[in-house]
Amino acid sequence: MWWFQQGLSFLPSALLIWTAAAFIFSYITAITLHHVDPVLPYISDTGTVAPEKCLFGAMLNIAAVLCAATIYVRYKQVHALNPEENCIIRLNKAGLVLGLLSCLGLSVVANFQKTTFFAVHVCGAILTFGMGSLYMFVQTILSYQMQPKIHGKQVFWIRLLLVIWCGVSALIMLTCSSLLYSSSFGTDIVQKLHWNPEDKGYALHMITAAAEWTMSFSFFGFFLTYIRDFQKISLRVEANLHGLTLYDTAPCPVNNERTRLLSRDI
């Protein structure tokens, strides 16, 4: 059995591969058509102009669904491993909410381009990166509380380093973007897709774009740590029938159908 066939490990794997493909294909298309500069464009800039914006939006919508599924499976796994730990249960529920909000933000970013709906796009980015960062932080706390009983200490330290990486990138991106989009650099900066070194705010733009990419890489790394954990979980779906037909009759006992959901038990 291949590693991605064990448990539900294919889920975070598919999320990472699909999201990376969305970024790469949109970037290549935008560069080929000269819609953005090849050196450090914003991620969303590579999905601003047709036809790449169609590809960007469609692929990131699917990525948001894969991400939501991954976050839900992680929630169920932590809950099953710690059924009586009240603190962990509360943190786990908070992580689920934060993660799903981040997925919603990803879909908003994909479908509302900054050149058309700037305010909506920014709200989506805040949900994606802000709630996503908090989700990573909560999961790192959970990893700390579950080690060494549930998993090794190295998992916690890896996730902690990724959270620090994410936090530093977020701070740099927030600071530089706030300065960049201030009125001192003009009002047309929102529509700007091509930058020259002599342009006002060029250095801030490059730093902001680099921080955005590195922050995204920290997300990739964090979900990469889920692959091994997901090798040890599978989910089932159960259909509870209230009768032998679909007519309005009194309920009668029947045999319920139980099947595996997506994976076999390990």
mmCIF file of C-alpha atoms in Angstrom:
data_model
loop_
_atom_site.group_PDB
_atom_site.id
_atom_site.type_symbol
_atom_site.label_atom_id
_atom_site.label_comp_id
_atom_site.label_asym_id
_atom_site.label_seq_id
_atom_site.Cartn_x
_atom_site.Cartn_y
_atom_site.Cartn_z
ATOM 1 C CA MET A 1 0.000 0.000 0.000
ATOM 2 C CA TRP A 2 1.340 3.405 -1.006
ATOM 3 C CA TRP A 3 1.696 6.089 1.665
ATOM 4 C CA PHE A 4 -1.136 8.194 0.228
ATOM 5 C CA GLN A 5 -3.454 5.167 0.377
ATOM 6 C CA GLN A 6 -3.110 4.880 4.137
ATOM 7 C CA GLY A 7 -6.048 6.310 6.042
ATOM 8 C CA LEU A 8 -7.047 9.755 4.809
ATOM 9 C CA SER A 9 -3.529 10.990 4.094
ATOM 10 C CA PHE A 10 -4.532 11.656 0.494
ATOM 11 C CA LEU A 11 -6.711 14.553 1.706
ATOM 12 C CA PRO A 12 -3.975 16.988 2.843
ATOM 13 C CA SER A 13 -1.818 15.695 -0.011
ATOM 14 C CA ALA A 14 -4.500 16.572 -2.550
ATOM 15 C CA LEU A 15 -4.975 19.966 -0.899
ATOM 16 C CA LEU A 16 -1.289 20.830 -1.189
ATOM 17 C CA ILE A 17 -0.874 19.555 -4.747
ATOM 18 C CA TRP A 18 -4.064 21.198 -6.011
ATOM 19 C CA THR A 19 -3.368 24.571 -4.383
ATOM 20 C CA ALA A 20 0.204 24.592 -5.644
ATOM 21 C CA ALA A 21 -1.076 23.773 -9.125
ATOM 22 C CA ALA A 22 -3.555 26.662 -8.914
ATOM 23 C CA PHE A 23 -0.747 29.090 -8.072
ATOM 24 C CA ILE A 24 1.650 27.703 -10.679
ATOM 25 C CA PHE A 25 -0.796 27.513 -13.587
ATOM 26 C CA SER A 26 -2.174 30.996 -12.907
ATOM 27 C CA TYR A 27 1.335 32.408 -12.570
ATOM 28 C CA ILE A 28 2.542 30.817 -15.807
ATOM 29 C CA THR A 29 -0.532 32.017 -17.704
ATOM 30 C CA ALA A 30 -0.254 35.563 -16.357
ATOM 31 C CA ILE A 31 3.466 35.723 -17.145
ATOM 32 C CA THR A 32 3.028 34.287 -20.635
ATOM 33 C CA LEU A 33 0.356 36.857 -21.469
ATOM 34 C CA HIS A 34 2.397 39.683 -19.840
ATOM 35 C CA HIS A 35 -0.389 40.525 -17.413
ATOM 36 C CA VAL A 36 1.978 40.726 -14.419
ATOM 37 C CA ASP A 37 5.691 41.083 -13.817
ATOM 38 C CA PRO A 38 7.597 37.795 -13.535
ATOM 39 C CA VAL A 39 9.397 38.822 -10.331
ATOM 40 C CA LEU A 40 7.289 38.621 -7.171
ATOM 41 C CA PRO A 41 3.780 39.564 -8.231
ATOM 42 C CA TYR A 42 1.088 39.360 -5.598
ATOM 43 C CA ILE A 43 -0.527 35.936 -5.578
ATOM 44 C CA SER A 44 -3.943 37.409 -6.326
ATOM 45 C CA ASP A 45 -2.495 39.528 -9.165
ATOM 46 C CA THR A 46 -1.849 36.312 -11.090
ATOM 47 C CA GLY A 47 -5.599 35.714 -11.003
ATOM 48 C CA THR A 48 -6.842 39.214 -11.771
ATOM 49 C CA VAL A 49 -7.116 39.302 -15.569
ATOM 50 C CA ALA A 50 -8.884 36.836 -17.869
ATOM 51 C CA PRO A 51 -8.241 34.059 -18.747
ATOM 52 C CA GLU A 52 -6.087 33.232 -15.719
ATOM 53 C CA LYS A 53 -8.647 34.646 -13.296
ATOM 54 C CA CYS A 54 -11.117 31.965 -14.421
ATOM 55 C CA LEU A 55 -8.569 29.238 -13.741
ATOM 56 C CA PHE A 56 -7.506 30.851 -10.477
ATOM 57 C CA GLY A 57 -11.059 31.165 -9.178
ATOM 58 C CA ALA A 58 -12.189 27.677 -10.167
ATOM 59 C CA MET A 59 -9.129 25.919 -8.768
ATOM 60 C CA LEU A 60 -9.086 27.854 -5.498
ATOM 61 C CA ASN A 61 -12.776 27.131 -4.955
ATOM 62 C CA ILE A 62 -11.954 23.432 -5.113
ATOM 63 C CA ALA A 63 -8.943 24.040 -2.866
ATOM 64 C CA ALA A 64 -11.245 25.703 -0.323
ATOM 65 C CA VAL A 65 -13.452 22.596 -0.285
ATOM 66 C CA LEU A 66 -10.426 20.316 0.150
ATOM 67 C CA CYS A 67 -9.154 22.564 2.929
ATOM 68 C CA ALA A 68 -12.509 22.501 4.725
ATOM 69 C CA ALA A 69 -12.597 18.703 4.494
ATOM 70 C CA THR A 70 -9.048 18.473 5.852
ATOM 71 C CA ILE A 71 -9.858 20.797 8.744
ATOM 72 C CA TYR A 72 -12.994 18.819 9.603
ATOM 73 C CA VAL A 73 -11.150 15.490 9.591
ATOM 74 C CA ARG A 74 -8.483 16.990 11.841
ATOM 75 C CA TYR A 75 -11.225 18.188 14.186
ATOM 76 C CA LYS A 76 -12.748 14.697 14.357
ATOM 77 C CA GLN A 77 -9.343 13.125 14.910
ATOM 78 C CA VAL A 78 -8.410 15.390 17.817
ATOM 79 C CA HIS A 79 -11.858 14.915 19.351
ATOM 80 C CA ALA A 80 -11.591 11.122 19.110
ATOM 81 C CA LEU A 81 -8.126 11.122 20.679
ATOM 82 C CA ASN A 82 -9.170 13.382 23.572
ATOM 83 C CA PRO A 83 -12.845 12.647 24.327
ATOM 84 C CA GLU A 84 -12.713 13.807 27.961
ATOM 85 C CA GLU A 85 -10.247 16.709 27.886
ATOM 86 C CA ASN A 86 -12.453 19.803 28.202
ATOM 87 C CA CYS A 87 -9.699 22.290 27.400
ATOM 88 C CA ILE A 88 -8.679 20.404 24.277
ATOM 89 C CA ILE A 89 -12.307 20.019 23.211
ATOM 90 C CA ARG A 90 -12.894 23.783 23.444
ATOM 91 C CA LEU A 91 -9.699 24.601 21.571
ATOM 92 C CA ASN A 92 -10.553 22.004 18.962
ATOM 93 C CA LYS A 93 -13.961 23.577 18.323
ATOM 94 C CA ALA A 94 -12.381 27.021 18.100
ATOM 95 C CA GLY A 95 -9.875 25.665 15.598
ATOM 96 C CA LEU A 96 -12.671 24.221 13.482
ATOM 97 C CA VAL A 97 -14.466 27.579 13.306
ATOM 98 C CA LEU A 98 -11.269 29.483 12.520
ATOM 99 C CA GLY A 99 -10.285 27.001 9.843
ATOM 100 C CA LEU A 100 -13.653 27.092 8.108
ATOM 101 C CA LEU A 101 -13.624 30.903 8.132
ATOM 102 C CA SER A 102 -10.210 30.780 6.499
ATOM 103 C CA CYS A 103 -11.603 28.482 3.790
ATOM 104 C CA LEU A 104 -14.447 30.928 3.195
ATOM 105 C CA GLY A 105 -11.917 33.726 2.837
ATOM 106 C CA LEU A 106 -9.956 31.706 0.287
ATOM 107 C CA SER A 107 -13.043 31.380 -1.881
ATOM 108 C CA VAL A 108 -13.769 35.113 -1.543
ATOM 109 C CA VAL A 109 -10.220 36.016 -2.574
ATOM 110 C CA ALA A 110 -10.478 33.719 -5.573
ATOM 111 C CA ASN A 111 -13.741 35.165 -6.871
ATOM 112 C CA PHE A 112 -13.463 38.888 -6.070
ATOM 113 C CA GLN A 113 -10.437 40.443 -7.759
ATOM 114 C CA LYS A 114 -8.755 43.391 -6.083
ATOM 115 C CA THR A 115 -9.024 45.578 -9.185
ATOM 116 C CA THR A 116 -12.815 45.175 -9.219
ATOM 117 C CA PHE A 117 -13.937 44.600 -5.623
ATOM 118 C CA PHE A 118 -10.999 45.791 -3.558
ATOM 119 C CA ALA A 119 -12.799 45.984 -0.195
ATOM 120 C CA VAL A 120 -14.311 42.512 -0.583
ATOM 121 C CA HIS A 121 -10.969 41.122 -1.736
ATOM 122 C CA VAL A 122 -9.209 42.564 1.308
ATOM 123 C CA CYS A 123 -11.861 41.102 3.623
ATOM 124 C CA GLY A 124 -11.302 37.718 2.012
ATOM 125 C CA ALA A 125 -7.538 38.042 2.443
ATOM 126 C CA ILE A 126 -7.987 38.938 6.115
ATOM 127 C CA LEU A 127 -10.152 35.868 6.610
ATOM 128 C CA THR A 128 -7.737 33.631 4.719
ATOM 129 C CA PHE A 129 -4.488 34.743 6.304
ATOM 130 C CA GLY A 130 -5.798 36.061 9.620
ATOM 131 C CA MET A 131 -8.103 33.197 10.544
ATOM 132 C CA GLY A 132 -5.695 30.737 8.952
ATOM 133 C CA SER A 133 -2.835 31.976 11.131
ATOM 134 C CA LEU A 134 -4.995 31.692 14.244
ATOM 135 C CA TYR A 135 -6.005 28.187 13.178
ATOM 136 C CA MET A 136 -2.355 27.181 12.928
ATOM 137 C CA PHE A 137 -1.707 28.709 16.346
ATOM 138 C CA VAL A 138 -4.596 26.785 17.928
ATOM 139 C CA GLN A 139 -3.474 23.529 16.336
ATOM 140 C CA THR A 140 0.049 24.115 17.613
ATOM 141 C CA ILE A 141 -1.302 24.544 21.145
ATOM 142 C CA LEU A 142 -3.242 21.306 20.710
ATOM 143 C CA SER A 143 -0.072 19.583 19.532
ATOM 144 C CA TYR A 144 1.708 20.823 22.644
ATOM 145 C CA GLN A 145 -1.026 19.506 24.915
ATOM 146 C CA MET A 146 -1.137 16.129 23.165
ATOM 147 C CA GLN A 147 2.607 15.456 23.256
ATOM 148 C CA PRO A 148 4.196 13.120 24.214
ATOM 149 C CA LYS A 149 1.139 10.975 24.962
ATOM 150 C CA ILE A 150 -0.478 11.187 21.520
ATOM 151 C CA HIS A 151 2.469 12.058 19.287
ATOM 152 C CA GLY A 152 6.147 12.930 19.501
ATOM 153 C CA LYS A 153 7.598 16.268 20.544
ATOM 154 C CA GLN A 154 9.129 16.862 17.112
ATOM 155 C CA VAL A 155 5.667 17.382 15.604
ATOM 156 C CA PHE A 156 4.988 20.187 18.053
ATOM 157 C CA TRP A 157 8.342 21.863 17.414
ATOM 158 C CA ILE A 158 7.913 21.705 13.642
ATOM 159 C CA ARG A 159 4.458 23.263 13.878
ATOM 160 C CA LEU A 160 5.701 25.896 16.300
ATOM 161 C CA LEU A 161 8.461 26.922 13.885
ATOM 162 C CA LEU A 162 5.926 27.137 11.066
ATOM 163 C CA VAL A 163 3.628 29.314 13.191
ATOM 164 C CA ILE A 164 6.527 31.643 14.019
ATOM 165 C CA TRP A 165 7.425 31.774 10.321
ATOM 166 C CA CYS A 166 3.805 32.596 9.509
ATOM 167 C CA GLY A 167 3.601 35.260 12.216
ATOM 168 C CA VAL A 168 6.767 37.039 11.095
ATOM 169 C CA SER A 169 5.591 37.007 7.471
ATOM 170 C CA ALA A 170 2.163 38.302 8.495
ATOM 171 C CA LEU A 171 3.669 41.151 10.504
ATOM 172 C CA ILE A 172 5.916 42.210 7.632
ATOM 173 C CA MET A 173 3.098 41.958 5.097
ATOM 174 C CA LEU A 174 0.656 43.907 7.266
ATOM 175 C CA THR A 175 3.141 46.678 8.041
ATOM 176 C CA CYS A 176 4.415 47.156 4.499
ATOM 177 C CA SER A 177 1.004 46.881 2.837
ATOM 178 C CA SER A 178 -0.424 49.460 5.243
ATOM 179 C CA LEU A 179 2.342 51.867 4.278
ATOM 180 C CA LEU A 180 2.042 51.014 0.597
ATOM 181 C CA TYR A 181 -1.693 51.624 0.341
ATOM 182 C CA SER A 182 -1.536 54.924 2.192
ATOM 183 C CA SER A 183 -2.450 58.026 0.214
ATOM 184 C CA SER A 184 1.180 59.106 -0.145
ATOM 185 C CA PHE A 185 1.723 56.636 -2.992
ATOM 186 C CA GLY A 186 -1.309 57.584 -5.065
ATOM 187 C CA THR A 187 -4.826 56.277 -5.480
ATOM 188 C CA ASP A 188 -4.195 54.130 -8.571
ATOM 189 C CA ILE A 189 -1.990 51.669 -6.722
ATOM 190 C CA VAL A 190 -4.892 49.234 -6.328
ATOM 191 C CA GLN A 191 -5.127 48.864 -10.114
ATOM 192 C CA LYS A 192 -1.373 48.569 -10.582
ATOM 193 C CA LEU A 193 -0.180 45.213 -11.943
ATOM 194 C CA HIS A 194 3.201 46.250 -13.393
ATOM 195 C CA TRP A 195 5.966 47.786 -11.294
ATOM 196 C CA ASN A 196 9.251 49.439 -12.224
ATOM 197 C CA PRO A 197 12.163 49.948 -9.828
ATOM 198 C CA GLU A 198 11.808 53.719 -10.129
ATOM 199 C CA ASP A 199 8.129 53.674 -9.104
ATOM 200 C CA LYS A 200 7.207 55.133 -5.740
ATOM 201 C CA GLY A 201 6.597 52.351 -3.248
ATOM 202 C CA TYR A 202 8.445 49.738 -5.309
ATOM 203 C CA ALA A 203 10.500 48.487 -2.360
ATOM 204 C CA LEU A 204 7.416 48.198 -0.157
ATOM 205 C CA HIS A 205 5.618 46.335 -2.927
ATOM 206 C CA MET A 206 8.426 43.801 -3.287
ATOM 207 C CA ILE A 207 8.657 43.229 0.466
ATOM 208 C CA THR A 208 4.883 42.832 0.773
ATOM 209 C CA ALA A 209 4.710 40.385 -2.124
ATOM 210 C CA ALA A 210 7.636 38.356 -0.771
ATOM 211 C CA ALA A 211 6.004 38.216 2.669
ATOM 212 C CA GLU A 212 2.715 37.081 1.105
ATOM 213 C CA TRP A 213 4.422 34.227 -0.735
ATOM 214 C CA THR A 214 6.443 33.131 2.295
ATOM 215 C CA MET A 215 3.319 33.215 4.454
ATOM 216 C CA SER A 216 1.582 30.967 1.942
ATOM 217 C CA PHE A 217 4.535 28.578 2.067
ATOM 218 C CA SER A 218 4.165 28.374 5.853
ATOM 219 C CA PHE A 219 0.555 27.260 5.324
ATOM 220 C CA PHE A 220 1.769 24.611 2.892
ATOM 221 C CA GLY A 221 4.305 23.380 5.413
ATOM 222 C CA PHE A 222 1.752 23.234 8.208
ATOM 223 C CA PHE A 223 -0.729 21.120 6.257
ATOM 224 C CA LEU A 224 2.171 18.949 5.152
ATOM 225 C CA THR A 225 2.567 17.884 8.792
ATOM 226 C CA TYR A 226 -0.982 16.475 8.682
ATOM 227 C CA ILE A 227 -0.130 13.762 6.162
ATOM 228 C CA ARG A 228 1.420 11.381 8.676
ATOM 229 C CA ASP A 229 -1.362 12.003 11.210
ATOM 230 C CA PHE A 230 -4.038 11.334 8.605
ATOM 231 C CA GLN A 231 -2.548 7.928 7.825
ATOM 232 C CA LYS A 232 -4.044 6.789 11.120
ATOM 233 C CA ILE A 233 -7.675 7.794 10.656
ATOM 234 C CA SER A 234 -10.653 6.830 8.531
ATOM 235 C CA LEU A 235 -14.272 7.951 8.632
ATOM 236 C CA ARG A 236 -17.514 6.038 8.183
ATOM 237 C CA VAL A 237 -20.931 7.149 7.012
ATOM 238 C CA GLU A 238 -24.101 5.576 8.420
ATOM 239 C CA ALA A 239 -27.562 5.692 6.834
ATOM 240 C CA ASN A 240 -30.394 5.391 9.394
ATOM 241 C CA LEU A 241 -33.634 4.277 7.738
ATOM 242 C CA HIS A 242 -36.971 4.997 9.428
ATOM 243 C CA GLY A 243 -38.916 2.534 7.309
ATOM 244 C CA LEU A 244 -38.774 0.106 4.421
ATOM 245 C CA THR A 245 -40.420 2.588 2.014
ATOM 246 C CA LEU A 246 -40.538 6.346 1.457
ATOM 247 C CA TYR A 247 -44.302 6.587 2.053
ATOM 248 C CA ASP A 248 -45.733 8.348 5.116
ATOM 249 C CA THR A 249 -46.069 5.314 7.343
ATOM 250 C CA ALA A 250 -45.278 4.550 10.946
ATOM 251 C CA PRO A 251 -41.567 3.953 11.550
ATOM 252 C CA CYS A 252 -40.503 0.339 11.781
ATOM 253 C CA PRO A 253 -37.154 -1.171 12.752
ATOM 254 C CA VAL A 254 -34.859 -1.887 9.822
ATOM 255 C CA ASN A 255 -31.248 -2.785 9.367
ATOM 256 C CA ASN A 256 -29.077 0.307 9.041
ATOM 257 C CA GLU A 257 -26.440 0.529 6.350
ATOM 258 C CA ARG A 258 -22.884 1.396 7.342
ATOM 259 C CA THR A 259 -20.116 1.948 4.835
ATOM 260 C CA ARG A 260 -16.645 3.412 4.942
ATOM 261 C CA LEU A 261 -16.264 7.039 3.926
ATOM 262 C CA LEU A 262 -13.368 7.482 1.498
ATOM 263 C CA SER A 263 -10.995 5.092 3.226
ATOM 264 C CA ARG A 264 -10.489 1.717 4.794
ATOM 265 C CA ASP A 265 -9.726 1.278 8.483
ATOM 266 C CA ILE A 266 -6.101 0.930 9.447
#
